[in-house]
Structure formats: structure tokens, C-alpha cells
DNA sequence: CTGGGGAGGGGGCCC
DNA sequence: CGGGCCCCCTCCCCA
């Protein structure tokens, strides 16, 4: 027993010695490797320093060359705006970080599209901008106020994808009509960031204004929208929010056409309200320039224009366009909303984008309907209400109405695709070919197809395609019943209802 | 029968 | 004088 104990003790001692030896060996190995590693690191750092120095020298040389080139371009092509970071710095407009680069608006494009590949006058070649910053010219100078966001993997300043564009006083896009450009209100800063870096990325934008908070959310993709024209372009425009009224036409912005105020026309009234002075364009390559001149079309050109749109095929790629479907507008103060949005540029949001797409599909497959591929001018400048969003069932209703009952009703009223001989109806609906006597009529009518409802009730968020219907709807909330029966005490909110009611007294049957 | 909304057309006003 | 815009009326449908 004693021997056994001694034996165990000896074994324990030996084990301990062996363990210590092993630990020591391991430590030695680690130390050796660490030394080697440190040596390598040191060498790498030296190499990095050398490369950095070299890079800096190259950069300086290249930038000099760039400036020379850009100035030359500017001089020879006034319509092309060069966004030169150095110049911005010189003006104290911004703070530049990373490699300074200059972006030259692609020649031949009148609108700057953020998603458009941007020609980068840089040795590394063309780069697509994914993170966008749009900042008004008078944002505080530089530095701290300017946020720079980058997509991943940008250790090297040369690969920085950030860029700054200045809008407002100096729209980031040169326009054909400089005189219409009004200085944007100061203190407006917009930041639009493509979060995921993909085409369908979620956009995050921030707008600093005193009166409006605008946020939009990209809900889905697949539709192309065009801005709505004039009426809203002038604000709730043409539907002024009289005291006590609750009208609040709001805008859905098409992600595809959200524009920066830098776009020419968009500036013409922009000075009044910074709230809409930003925008983004998301759909690469599908913009039809023709759209931008829609409202300028003469009547004679209208239908031709429509046909042009059909053949444009800008929307052919279903799913590429997309839709920012929700715009939340917060209005503070009593100042009337003045959405000075360029009707030809703002993608009027289109709250029922899917409706439209489906509808378009129906059109294209329905032999009774024009088979054009309507590039519609879906305009949705609208709305705050999310509860009114279209449901699938709504879609079906819409299609049914469009393709069936409504068409019949139109016929019954002397409408119809080719009806309307009483007056010269030169404006044809691009969807159903129905003729109207004036542009506005057809624009309103087309809302039947597009689902656009620019007029929103502040109290219940119901939306309407026509101002008059909204006004009539308001009586539901006010309880106003202006139409009283002369033979009884019944009162009605609608004249038609009074008329119908009076049949009760006259005994006239309302049906045959 | 009533309430509410969709949509077309007419007329007035303004540019 | 013509065109655009706005308002209103009206008819119709649906719940």
C-alpha cells in the first residue's frame, strides 16, 4: 500500500514536470510566432505608408487634371453641371471627405437620376452611385453638418461611393431653362440613403424643414409613375385649403421619379416651400424623357404623345419601376400647403401602383381595350392615409369597373371610346381611348384607370379623384345638408338625393 | 328609401 | 376669342 502511494506520488510529479515543460514549449512557440507576426505587421505598415504616399501623389495629380477637364466641359456645355467637390468646398458649402471626385452629368440627359450610372472622372472608371446625399446649397458650411454615408467596403477613399449633390440654389442638374430656377429656401437638407445598395433598396430620406416632415417608404416595386401635372403643382393647390376646410391633397411619390429640386421646372415655385425640394429617382434607365414635356403638349400633340408613350415601353419591364407608396406629411402651422412640385418630374406617387399594373395587364390582354402599353402618367401626389390603401379586392373592383360597368356607363352617357361627337374631343384617354374636350377632363378621367386620388379628407382619410367629390364628402363630417325638401322636413347633403326624394311626394317611380 | 361615393358634362371665370 | 381651370350639377351605383 505504501509502495503504491509512493508510486502515485512519483507519477504525479512526473506529470507536473511534463505539463510544465509542455506549457513552456507552447509559450515559446507562441512567442516566436508572435515575433514573426509582429515583424510582418511592421513590414506591412511600412509598405502601406509607402503606398499611401504614392496614392496621394497620384490623387493630387489626377485631381488637377480633373479640374482642368471639367472646366473645359463647363465652358463648352453650359447645360451640363459639374458637381465638383472642390468647388463646393471653396464655397464653404460642404465638407469633403475621402477622395474628392467629380461627377459629370451624363450628356443628353436633362434630368439627373441618382440611380443613373454616374460618370466618374476618375481613373478607376465608372461607378454607380449608391449612397446619395442631396444637400441644399446653403446648408451650413461643411464639416459637422454634413453626414457622409458609405456603403460597405470603402476603406480606400478612392472607392468611396458617397457623393454630394447640391440642389436648390444650385440644382444638381443643369436645366434648359435656368431663369425658372428659383433659389431654394435655406436650411433645407435632404439626405437620401440607399440602405441596401440594391436597386430595390429601401430609401431613407430626411428632410429638415420647419413646416413639413416628409418621409416615404418604399413599399414595393413594379410600377412606373409619372407625375401629375398642374393642378397639384400649384398646391393643394388650386384647391386651396380655405379656412376650416380639411382638404389635404398629399402626394405619393413615385420612387422612380422622385426628383431633386434641381430639376429645372421643379424649381419654378420651389422657393416657397422646401418641403418638396427633394426627390430621388430609383429606376435606372427607364425614364421616358417624353413624360417631362407632357403638360406642354399642345392639344394636337396630346394623342400623339399618348401614342408615343405607348410605344416608349418605359414601363415594359414590370417590376423594375417601383413605387414609393407612402408619404407621410405632417403639416404644422397654418400656412397652406404649397407643394411646389414639378408636375413633370415628381413621380406622383401612385398609391395604387399594383392596381395599375394589373389593370395594364388586363388592358393588354383584353381585345376590347386599347392594347397599348400605357405608360401612363400615373401621378400620385398623395396621400397621407394609409388606411385607404388599395386592397386586393379593391383591385378587382377597379378592374371590373374599368373593363365593364364603367365603360358601359360611359357609353350610356354618350361616352365611350370613340363617342363624343357633340364636341370636338381631341383628348383621348390613353387607357380606354375615350375622348374629352379638354386636357383637364381627360386627366381627371384617367384617374379612373390609374386610381390616383389626389384629394384627401383630413378627417377620415378618404381620398377622391375629384375636388368636387371631396367637397361633397365633407358634408358627411360637417353634417351640412343644404338641400331641404319643400314638402317635408327632410334635408339632404346632396342635391341629387333631394331630387330623388321628391319623387316620393310626386309618386314618380324611379325605375321602369 | 336614404346615405355615400364615382364619374361625366356644362358653364363661368381668368389669362 | 380660345383654352385652361374650377365649380357645380347630374346621373348612376352600391350598401
Coordinates of C-alpha atoms (C1' of nucleotides) in Angstrom, one line a residue:
Chain A
X1 CA 0.0 0.0 0.0
X2 CA 2.8 2.3 0.9
X3 CA 4.6 1.5 -2.3
X4 CA 1.5 2.2 -4.2
X5 CA 1.2 5.6 -2.6
X6 CA 4.8 6.5 -3.4
X7 CA 4.3 5.4 -7.0
X8 CA 1.4 7.6 -7.4
X9 CA 3.2 10.5 -5.9
X10 CA 6.1 10.0 -8.3
X11 CA 3.7 9.8 -11.2
X12 CA 2.1 13.0 -10.2
X13 CA 5.4 14.7 -10.0
X14 CA 6.4 13.5 -13.4
X15 CA 3.1 14.6 -14.9
X16 CA 3.6 18.0 -13.4
X17 CA 7.0 18.3 -14.8
X18 CA 5.8 17.2 -18.2
X19 CA 3.0 19.6 -18.1
X20 CA 5.2 22.5 -17.2
X21 CA 7.5 21.5 -20.0
X22 CA 4.7 21.4 -22.4
X23 CA 3.4 24.9 -21.3
X24 CA 6.8 26.3 -21.6
X25 CA 7.2 24.9 -25.1
X26 CA 3.8 26.3 -26.1
X27 CA 4.7 29.7 -24.8
X28 CA 7.9 29.6 -26.6
X29 CA 6.2 28.7 -29.9
X30 CA 3.6 31.5 -29.4
X31 CA 6.3 34.0 -28.6
X32 CA 8.2 33.0 -31.7
X33 CA 5.2 33.2 -33.9
X34 CA 4.2 36.5 -32.4
X35 CA 7.5 37.9 -33.0
X36 CA 7.3 36.8 -36.6
X37 CA 3.8 38.2 -36.9
X38 CA 4.8 41.5 -35.5
X39 CA 7.7 41.6 -37.9
X40 CA 5.3 41.0 -40.8
X41 CA 2.9 43.7 -39.5
X42 CA 5.7 46.2 -39.2
X43 CA 6.7 45.5 -42.8
X44 CA 3.2 45.7 -44.0
X45 CA 2.8 49.0 -42.3
X46 CA 5.8 50.3 -44.0
X47 CA 4.5 49.2 -47.3
X48 CA 1.2 50.8 -46.6
X49 CA 2.8 54.0 -45.8
X50 CA 4.7 54.0 -49.0
X51 CA 1.7 53.1 -51.0
X52 CA -0.3 55.8 -49.3
X53 CA 2.2 58.4 -50.1
X54 CA 2.2 57.2 -53.7
X55 CA -1.5 57.3 -53.8
X56 CA -1.7 60.8 -52.5
X57 CA 0.6 62.0 -55.1
X58 CA -1.3 60.3 -57.9
X59 CA -4.5 61.7 -56.5
X60 CA -3.3 65.2 -56.5
X61 CA -2.1 64.9 -60.0
X62 CA -5.4 63.4 -61.1
X63 CA -7.5 66.0 -59.4
X64 CA -5.6 68.7 -61.1
X65 CA -6.3 67.1 -64.4
X66 CA -9.9 66.7 -63.5
X67 CA -10.5 70.3 -62.7
X68 CA -9.0 71.3 -65.9
X69 CA -11.2 68.9 -67.8
X70 CA -14.3 69.9 -66.0
X71 CA -13.8 73.5 -66.5
X72 CA -13.4 72.8 -70.1
X73 CA -16.6 70.8 -70.2
X74 CA -18.4 73.5 -68.4
X75 CA -17.3 76.1 -70.7
X76 CA -18.3 74.2 -73.8
X77 CA -21.5 72.8 -72.4
X78 CA -23.4 75.0 -70.1
X79 CA -26.2 72.6 -69.7
X80 CA -24.0 70.1 -68.0
X81 CA -23.5 70.7 -64.4
X82 CA -20.4 69.6 -62.8
X83 CA -20.6 68.9 -59.2
X84 CA -17.2 69.5 -58.1
X85 CA -16.5 68.8 -54.5
X86 CA -13.6 71.1 -54.5
X87 CA -15.8 73.9 -55.7
X88 CA -18.3 73.1 -53.1
X89 CA -15.6 73.3 -50.5
X90 CA -14.4 76.5 -51.9
X91 CA -17.9 77.9 -51.4
X92 CA -18.0 76.6 -48.0
X93 CA -21.0 74.5 -48.9
X94 CA -19.8 71.3 -47.8
X95 CA -17.3 69.2 -46.3
X96 CA -15.5 66.7 -48.3
X97 CA -14.1 63.6 -47.0
X98 CA -12.4 60.8 -48.7
X99 CA -11.3 61.1 -52.3
X100 CA -12.6 64.1 -54.0
X101 CA -14.3 63.2 -57.1
X102 CA -16.2 65.0 -59.7
X103 CA -19.4 63.8 -61.2
X104 CA -20.4 64.9 -64.6
X105 CA -24.0 64.6 -65.5
X106 CA -24.4 62.4 -68.5
X107 CA -24.7 64.3 -71.6
X108 CA -28.0 64.2 -73.2
X109 CA -30.0 63.8 -70.1
X110 CA -32.0 66.6 -68.8
X111 CA -32.6 65.1 -65.5
X112 CA -30.2 63.9 -63.1
X113 CA -31.0 60.5 -61.9
X114 CA -29.4 59.2 -58.8
X115 CA -29.6 55.8 -60.0
X116 CA -28.1 56.5 -63.2
X117 CA -24.7 55.4 -63.6
X118 CA -22.6 58.4 -62.9
X119 CA -19.7 59.1 -65.0
X120 CA -16.9 59.5 -62.7
X121 CA -14.0 61.3 -64.0
X122 CA -11.6 59.0 -62.3
X123 CA -9.1 56.6 -63.2
X124 CA -10.9 53.8 -61.6
X125 CA -13.7 54.1 -64.2
X126 CA -17.3 54.4 -63.9
X127 CA -19.0 53.9 -60.7
X128 CA -22.6 53.6 -59.8
X129 CA -23.6 55.8 -57.0
X130 CA -25.5 54.0 -54.3
X131 CA -25.4 56.3 -51.5
X132 CA -26.7 59.7 -52.2
X133 CA -26.7 62.8 -50.4
X134 CA -28.6 65.7 -51.5
X135 CA -28.0 68.8 -49.7
X136 CA -29.1 72.3 -50.3
X137 CA -26.5 74.7 -51.1
X138 CA -26.9 76.7 -48.1
X139 CA -26.7 74.1 -45.6
X140 CA -24.2 75.1 -43.1
X141 CA -20.8 75.1 -44.4
X142 CA -19.0 72.0 -44.2
X143 CA -18.0 69.6 -41.8
X144 CA -20.0 68.5 -38.9
X145 CA -23.3 69.3 -40.6
X146 CA -22.6 67.1 -43.4
X147 CA -23.1 63.5 -43.0
X148 CA -21.4 61.2 -45.2
X149 CA -22.6 57.7 -45.6
X150 CA -20.9 54.9 -47.4
X151 CA -21.7 51.6 -48.4
X152 CA -19.6 48.8 -47.2
X153 CA -16.1 48.1 -48.2
X154 CA -14.7 51.5 -48.7
X155 CA -11.5 51.5 -46.8
X156 CA -9.9 53.1 -49.7
X157 CA -11.1 56.6 -50.2
X158 CA -11.0 56.1 -53.9
X159 CA -13.8 53.7 -53.7
X160 CA -16.0 55.8 -51.7
X161 CA -19.4 55.9 -53.3
X162 CA -20.6 58.8 -51.4
X163 CA -21.3 61.9 -53.2
X164 CA -22.8 65.1 -52.5
X165 CA -25.1 67.0 -54.8
X166 CA -26.3 70.4 -54.3
X167 CA -29.8 71.3 -55.1
X168 CA -31.9 74.4 -54.7
X169 CA -30.0 77.4 -55.4
X170 CA -27.8 75.3 -57.4
X171 CA -29.7 72.4 -58.7
X172 CA -27.6 69.4 -59.2
X173 CA -28.9 69.2 -62.7
X174 CA -28.4 71.8 -65.2
X175 CA -31.6 72.8 -66.9
X176 CA -32.6 74.1 -70.2
X177 CA -34.4 76.9 -68.5
X178 CA -32.2 78.5 -66.0
X179 CA -34.3 81.6 -65.5
X180 CA -37.0 79.5 -63.9
X181 CA -34.8 78.3 -61.3
X182 CA -35.6 79.9 -58.0
X183 CA -33.4 79.7 -55.1
X184 CA -34.4 77.1 -52.7
X185 CA -35.2 78.1 -49.2
X186 CA -32.3 77.9 -46.9
X187 CA -31.9 75.4 -44.3
X188 CA -33.2 72.5 -46.2
X189 CA -31.2 69.5 -46.0
X190 CA -32.1 66.2 -47.5
X191 CA -30.4 63.0 -47.1
X192 CA -31.3 60.1 -49.2
X193 CA -29.6 56.9 -48.5
X194 CA -29.9 53.7 -50.2
X195 CA -29.6 51.3 -47.4
X196 CA -29.1 48.0 -49.1
X197 CA -27.2 49.1 -52.1
X198 CA -29.5 47.3 -54.5
X199 CA -31.9 48.8 -56.9
X200 CA -34.8 48.0 -54.7
X201 CA -33.2 49.2 -51.7
X202 CA -35.1 50.9 -49.1
X203 CA -34.7 54.5 -49.2
X204 CA -34.3 56.6 -46.3
X205 CA -34.6 60.3 -46.6
X206 CA -34.6 63.0 -44.3
X207 CA -35.8 66.5 -44.8
X208 CA -35.2 69.2 -42.4
X209 CA -37.8 71.9 -42.8
X210 CA -39.7 74.0 -40.5
X211 CA -43.1 73.1 -41.7
X212 CA -43.1 69.7 -43.1
X213 CA -41.8 66.3 -42.2
X214 CA -41.8 64.1 -45.1
X215 CA -41.0 60.5 -45.0
X216 CA -41.5 58.0 -47.6
X217 CA -41.2 54.3 -47.6
X218 CA -40.6 52.1 -50.4
X219 CA -43.2 49.5 -50.3
X220 CA -42.9 47.6 -53.4
X221 CA -41.6 47.7 -56.8
X222 CA -43.1 47.1 -60.2
X223 CA -44.7 50.2 -61.4
X224 CA -43.8 53.3 -63.1
X225 CA -45.3 56.6 -62.3
X226 CA -45.4 59.8 -63.8
X227 CA -46.1 62.9 -62.1
X228 CA -49.3 64.7 -62.2
X229 CA -49.5 67.9 -63.6
X230 CA -50.5 71.2 -62.9
X231 CA -53.3 71.2 -60.5
X232 CA -51.4 69.9 -57.7
X233 CA -48.3 71.5 -59.0
X234 CA -49.8 74.6 -57.7
X235 CA -50.5 73.3 -54.4
X236 CA -53.4 71.7 -52.8
X237 CA -53.4 73.8 -54.8
X238 CA -55.9 75.0 -57.0
X239 CA -57.7 73.6 -54.2
X240 CA -56.7 76.0 -51.6
X241 CA -57.3 74.9 -48.1
X242 CA -59.7 77.5 -47.2
X243 CA -60.1 78.2 -43.5
X244 CA -62.0 75.4 -41.9
X245 CA -61.6 73.1 -44.8
X246 CA -59.9 69.9 -44.3
X247 CA -58.6 69.2 -47.7
X248 CA -55.2 67.9 -47.8
X249 CA -54.1 66.7 -51.1
X250 CA -50.9 64.9 -50.4
X251 CA -48.6 63.2 -52.6
X252 CA -47.4 59.8 -53.1
X253 CA -44.2 59.9 -54.6
X254 CA -43.0 57.6 -57.1
X255 CA -39.8 56.3 -56.1
X256 CA -39.0 56.2 -59.7
X257 CA -39.4 59.8 -60.3
X258 CA -38.7 61.4 -57.1
X259 CA -36.7 64.3 -58.0
X260 CA -34.5 66.6 -56.6
X261 CA -35.5 70.2 -56.9
X262 CA -32.6 70.6 -59.1
X263 CA -34.6 69.6 -62.0
X264 CA -35.5 72.7 -63.9
X265 CA -39.1 73.2 -63.6
X266 CA -39.2 71.8 -60.2
X267 CA -37.6 74.9 -59.2
X268 CA -40.0 77.4 -60.5
X269 CA -42.1 77.5 -57.4
X270 CA -39.8 75.9 -55.2
X271 CA -38.8 78.9 -53.3
X272 CA -41.8 78.9 -51.3
X273 CA -41.7 75.6 -49.7
X274 CA -38.8 73.4 -49.1
X275 CA -40.9 70.5 -48.3
X276 CA -40.8 69.1 -51.7
X277 CA -37.5 70.1 -52.7
X278 CA -36.0 66.7 -52.6
X279 CA -36.5 63.7 -54.5
X280 CA -34.9 60.6 -55.7
X281 CA -35.0 58.6 -58.7
X282 CA -34.8 54.9 -58.4
X283 CA -35.5 53.4 -61.6
X284 CA -32.4 53.1 -63.7
X285 CA -32.7 53.6 -67.3
X286 CA -36.4 53.6 -67.8
X287 CA -37.3 57.2 -67.7
X288 CA -39.0 58.5 -70.7
X289 CA -38.0 62.0 -71.4
X290 CA -41.2 62.4 -73.2
X291 CA -43.0 62.5 -70.0
X292 CA -41.4 65.6 -69.0
X293 CA -43.0 67.5 -71.7
X294 CA -46.4 66.2 -71.3
X295 CA -48.0 69.2 -69.9
X296 CA -46.5 71.3 -72.5
X297 CA -48.0 69.4 -75.3
X298 CA -50.5 71.2 -77.4
X299 CA -53.7 69.5 -77.9
X300 CA -52.7 68.4 -81.3
X301 CA -49.9 66.6 -79.7
X302 CA -51.7 65.1 -76.9
X303 CA -52.8 61.9 -78.5
X304 CA -49.7 61.7 -80.4
X305 CA -47.9 62.0 -77.2
X306 CA -50.0 59.2 -75.8
X307 CA -49.1 57.0 -78.6
X308 CA -45.6 57.9 -78.1
X309 CA -45.9 56.8 -74.5
X310 CA -47.4 53.6 -75.5
X311 CA -44.5 52.9 -77.8
X312 CA -42.0 54.1 -75.4
X313 CA -42.2 51.0 -73.4
X314 CA -40.7 52.6 -70.5
X315 CA -42.8 50.5 -68.3
X316 CA -42.4 47.4 -70.1
X317 CA -40.2 46.0 -67.5
X318 CA -42.6 45.2 -64.9
X319 CA -41.1 45.1 -61.6
X320 CA -38.3 47.4 -62.4
X321 CA -40.1 50.6 -61.7
X322 CA -41.2 50.9 -58.3
X323 CA -43.2 52.7 -56.1
X324 CA -42.8 54.7 -53.1
X325 CA -46.1 54.2 -51.8
X326 CA -46.3 56.1 -48.7
X327 CA -45.7 59.6 -47.9
X328 CA -46.4 61.0 -44.6
X329 CA -46.9 64.6 -44.5
X330 CA -47.1 66.4 -41.3
X331 CA -48.3 69.9 -41.5
X332 CA -47.5 72.3 -38.8
X333 CA -48.8 75.7 -38.6
X334 CA -51.5 77.4 -40.6
X335 CA -49.5 78.0 -43.7
X336 CA -51.3 76.5 -46.6
X337 CA -49.6 73.6 -48.2
X338 CA -47.8 74.6 -51.2
X339 CA -46.4 71.7 -52.9
X340 CA -44.3 73.2 -55.4
X341 CA -43.5 70.1 -57.1
X342 CA -42.7 70.0 -60.6
X343 CA -45.5 68.2 -62.2
X344 CA -43.4 66.8 -64.8
X345 CA -40.9 65.4 -62.5
X346 CA -42.3 64.5 -59.4
X347 CA -43.4 61.0 -59.5
X348 CA -46.7 61.4 -58.4
X349 CA -46.9 58.8 -56.2
X350 CA -49.2 56.4 -57.0
X351 CA -50.9 54.8 -54.2
X352 CA -52.4 52.1 -56.3
X353 CA -49.5 51.0 -58.2
X354 CA -50.4 47.5 -58.2
X355 CA -53.8 48.3 -59.3
X356 CA -52.4 50.0 -62.2
X357 CA -50.1 47.2 -63.2
X358 CA -52.8 44.7 -63.0
X359 CA -55.0 46.9 -64.9
X360 CA -52.5 47.4 -67.5
X361 CA -52.1 43.7 -67.8
X362 CA -55.8 43.5 -68.3
X363 CA -55.7 46.1 -71.0
X364 CA -53.0 44.3 -72.8
X365 CA -54.9 41.1 -72.8
X366 CA -58.3 42.4 -73.4
X367 CA -59.1 42.6 -77.0
X368 CA -61.8 45.1 -76.4
X369 CA -59.5 47.6 -75.0
X370 CA -56.7 49.5 -76.4
X371 CA -53.8 47.3 -76.3
X372 CA -51.2 50.0 -75.9
X373 CA -48.9 49.7 -73.1
X374 CA -49.9 52.8 -71.3
X375 CA -47.0 54.4 -69.9
X376 CA -49.5 56.3 -68.0
X377 CA -48.9 59.3 -66.3
X378 CA -49.7 57.9 -63.1
X379 CA -49.5 60.6 -60.7
X380 CA -49.9 60.2 -57.2
X381 CA -49.2 63.1 -55.2
X382 CA -50.9 61.8 -52.5
X383 CA -51.8 60.9 -49.5
X384 CA -51.4 60.6 -46.1
X385 CA -53.8 58.0 -45.4
X386 CA -52.5 54.5 -45.3
X387 CA -55.8 53.1 -44.3
X388 CA -57.1 53.8 -47.6
X389 CA -54.6 51.7 -49.3
X390 CA -55.9 49.5 -52.0
X391 CA -56.7 46.1 -51.2
X392 CA -56.8 43.1 -53.5
X393 CA -60.5 43.2 -53.5
X394 CA -60.3 46.8 -54.4
X395 CA -58.2 45.9 -57.3
X396 CA -60.7 43.6 -58.6
X397 CA -63.4 46.1 -58.2
X398 CA -61.3 48.6 -60.0
X399 CA -60.7 46.3 -62.9
X400 CA -64.2 45.3 -63.2
X401 CA -65.3 48.8 -63.2
X402 CA -62.8 49.8 -65.7
X403 CA -63.4 47.0 -68.1
X404 CA -67.1 46.6 -67.6
X405 CA -69.5 48.7 -65.8
X406 CA -67.8 51.9 -66.2
X407 CA -67.3 51.5 -69.8
X408 CA -70.9 50.8 -70.2
X409 CA -71.9 53.7 -68.1
X410 CA -69.7 55.9 -70.2
X411 CA -71.5 54.7 -73.2
X412 CA -74.8 55.3 -71.7
X413 CA -73.8 58.9 -71.2
X414 CA -72.7 59.4 -74.6
X415 CA -69.1 58.5 -73.7
X416 CA -67.3 55.5 -75.0
X417 CA -64.1 55.1 -76.7
X418 CA -65.0 56.8 -79.9
X419 CA -68.0 58.7 -78.8
X420 CA -68.3 62.3 -78.2
X421 CA -69.2 63.8 -81.5
X422 CA -71.1 66.6 -79.9
X423 CA -68.0 68.5 -79.2
X424 CA -64.6 68.1 -80.5
X425 CA -62.9 65.7 -78.2
X426 CA -59.4 65.7 -79.1
X427 CA -58.0 64.4 -75.9
X428 CA -58.2 60.7 -75.8
X429 CA -57.7 58.7 -72.7
X430 CA -54.6 56.7 -73.1
X431 CA -56.3 53.8 -71.4
X432 CA -59.7 53.5 -72.9
X433 CA -59.4 55.9 -75.8
X434 CA -62.4 57.8 -74.7
X435 CA -62.4 61.3 -75.9
X436 CA -62.7 64.5 -73.9
X437 CA -63.0 68.1 -74.8
X438 CA -60.1 69.3 -72.8
X439 CA -56.9 68.2 -71.2
X440 CA -58.1 68.5 -67.7
X441 CA -61.1 66.4 -68.3
X442 CA -59.0 63.6 -69.7
X443 CA -56.6 63.9 -66.9
X444 CA -59.3 63.5 -64.3
X445 CA -60.9 60.7 -66.2
X446 CA -57.6 58.8 -66.4
X447 CA -57.6 58.7 -62.6
X448 CA -60.3 56.1 -63.1
X449 CA -57.7 53.9 -64.6
X450 CA -54.7 54.9 -62.5
X451 CA -56.5 55.0 -59.2
X452 CA -55.0 58.3 -58.5
X453 CA -56.9 60.2 -55.8
X454 CA -55.2 63.5 -55.1
X455 CA -57.8 64.8 -52.7
X456 CA -57.7 63.5 -49.2
X457 CA -60.1 64.2 -46.4
X458 CA -58.3 65.1 -43.3
X459 CA -60.9 63.7 -41.0
X460 CA -61.3 60.3 -42.3
X461 CA -58.6 60.0 -44.9
X462 CA -60.9 59.1 -47.6
X463 CA -59.5 60.0 -50.9
X464 CA -61.1 61.3 -54.0
X465 CA -60.1 61.8 -57.6
X466 CA -62.0 65.0 -57.9
X467 CA -62.1 68.0 -55.8
X468 CA -65.8 68.4 -56.0
X469 CA -66.4 64.9 -54.7
X470 CA -64.2 65.6 -51.7
X471 CA -66.1 68.8 -51.1
X472 CA -69.3 66.9 -51.2
X473 CA -67.9 64.3 -48.9
X474 CA -67.0 66.9 -46.4
X475 CA -70.7 67.4 -45.6
X476 CA -70.6 63.9 -44.1
X477 CA -68.4 65.3 -41.4
X478 CA -69.9 68.7 -41.1
X479 CA -73.5 67.4 -41.1
X480 CA -74.4 70.1 -43.5
X481 CA -77.5 69.3 -45.5
X482 CA -78.1 72.3 -47.8
X483 CA -80.9 70.7 -49.7
X484 CA -84.2 70.7 -48.0
X485 CA -87.5 69.2 -49.2
X486 CA -90.2 71.8 -49.6
X487 CA -92.9 69.3 -48.9
X488 CA -91.4 67.7 -45.8
X489 CA -88.7 68.4 -43.4
X490 CA -86.2 66.1 -44.9
X491 CA -82.9 67.5 -45.7
X492 CA -80.1 66.2 -47.8
X493 CA -76.5 66.6 -48.3
X494 CA -76.7 66.1 -52.0
X495 CA -78.9 67.8 -54.5
X496 CA -79.5 64.6 -56.3
X497 CA -80.8 63.0 -53.2
X498 CA -83.3 65.7 -52.7
X499 CA -84.4 65.3 -56.2
X500 CA -84.7 61.6 -55.8
X501 CA -86.5 62.0 -52.6
X502 CA -89.1 64.3 -54.1
X503 CA -90.3 61.5 -56.2
X504 CA -91.7 60.1 -53.1
X505 CA -94.0 63.1 -53.0
X506 CA -94.8 63.2 -56.6
X507 CA -95.3 59.5 -56.8
X508 CA -92.9 59.3 -59.7
X509 CA -91.3 55.9 -60.0
X510 CA -87.6 56.0 -60.1
X511 CA -87.5 52.9 -62.2
X512 CA -89.3 51.5 -65.1
Chain B
dC1 C1' -85.9 54.9 -49.2
dT2 C1' -81.6 57.0 -47.7
dG3 C1' -76.7 57.8 -47.4
dG4 C1' -72.4 58.0 -49.7
dG5 C1' -69.4 57.9 -53.5
dG6 C1' -67.9 57.6 -58.8
dA7 C1' -67.7 59.9 -62.8
dG8 C1' -69.2 62.9 -66.9
dG9 C1' -70.6 67.3 -68.6
dG10 C1' -71.7 72.2 -68.6
dG11 C1' -70.8 76.9 -67.5
dG12 C1' -68.3 80.7 -65.6
dC13 C1' -64.0 83.0 -64.8
dC14 C1' -59.4 84.2 -65.9
dC15 C1' -55.4 84.6 -68.8
Chain C
dC1 C1' -61.6 84.6 -78.9
dG2 C1' -59.9 80.3 -77.3
dG3 C1' -58.0 77.4 -73.9
dG4 C1' -57.4 76.0 -69.2
dC5 C1' -59.2 75.6 -64.7
dC6 C1' -62.6 75.3 -61.3
dC7 C1' -67.1 74.6 -59.5
dC8 C1' -71.3 72.7 -59.8
dC9 C1' -74.9 69.7 -61.5
dT10 C1' -76.4 65.4 -62.7
dC11 C1' -76.8 60.5 -63.3
dC12 C1' -75.7 56.3 -61.6
dC13 C1' -74.3 52.5 -58.4
dC14 C1' -74.0 50.3 -54.1
dA15 C1' -74.8 49.4 -49.2

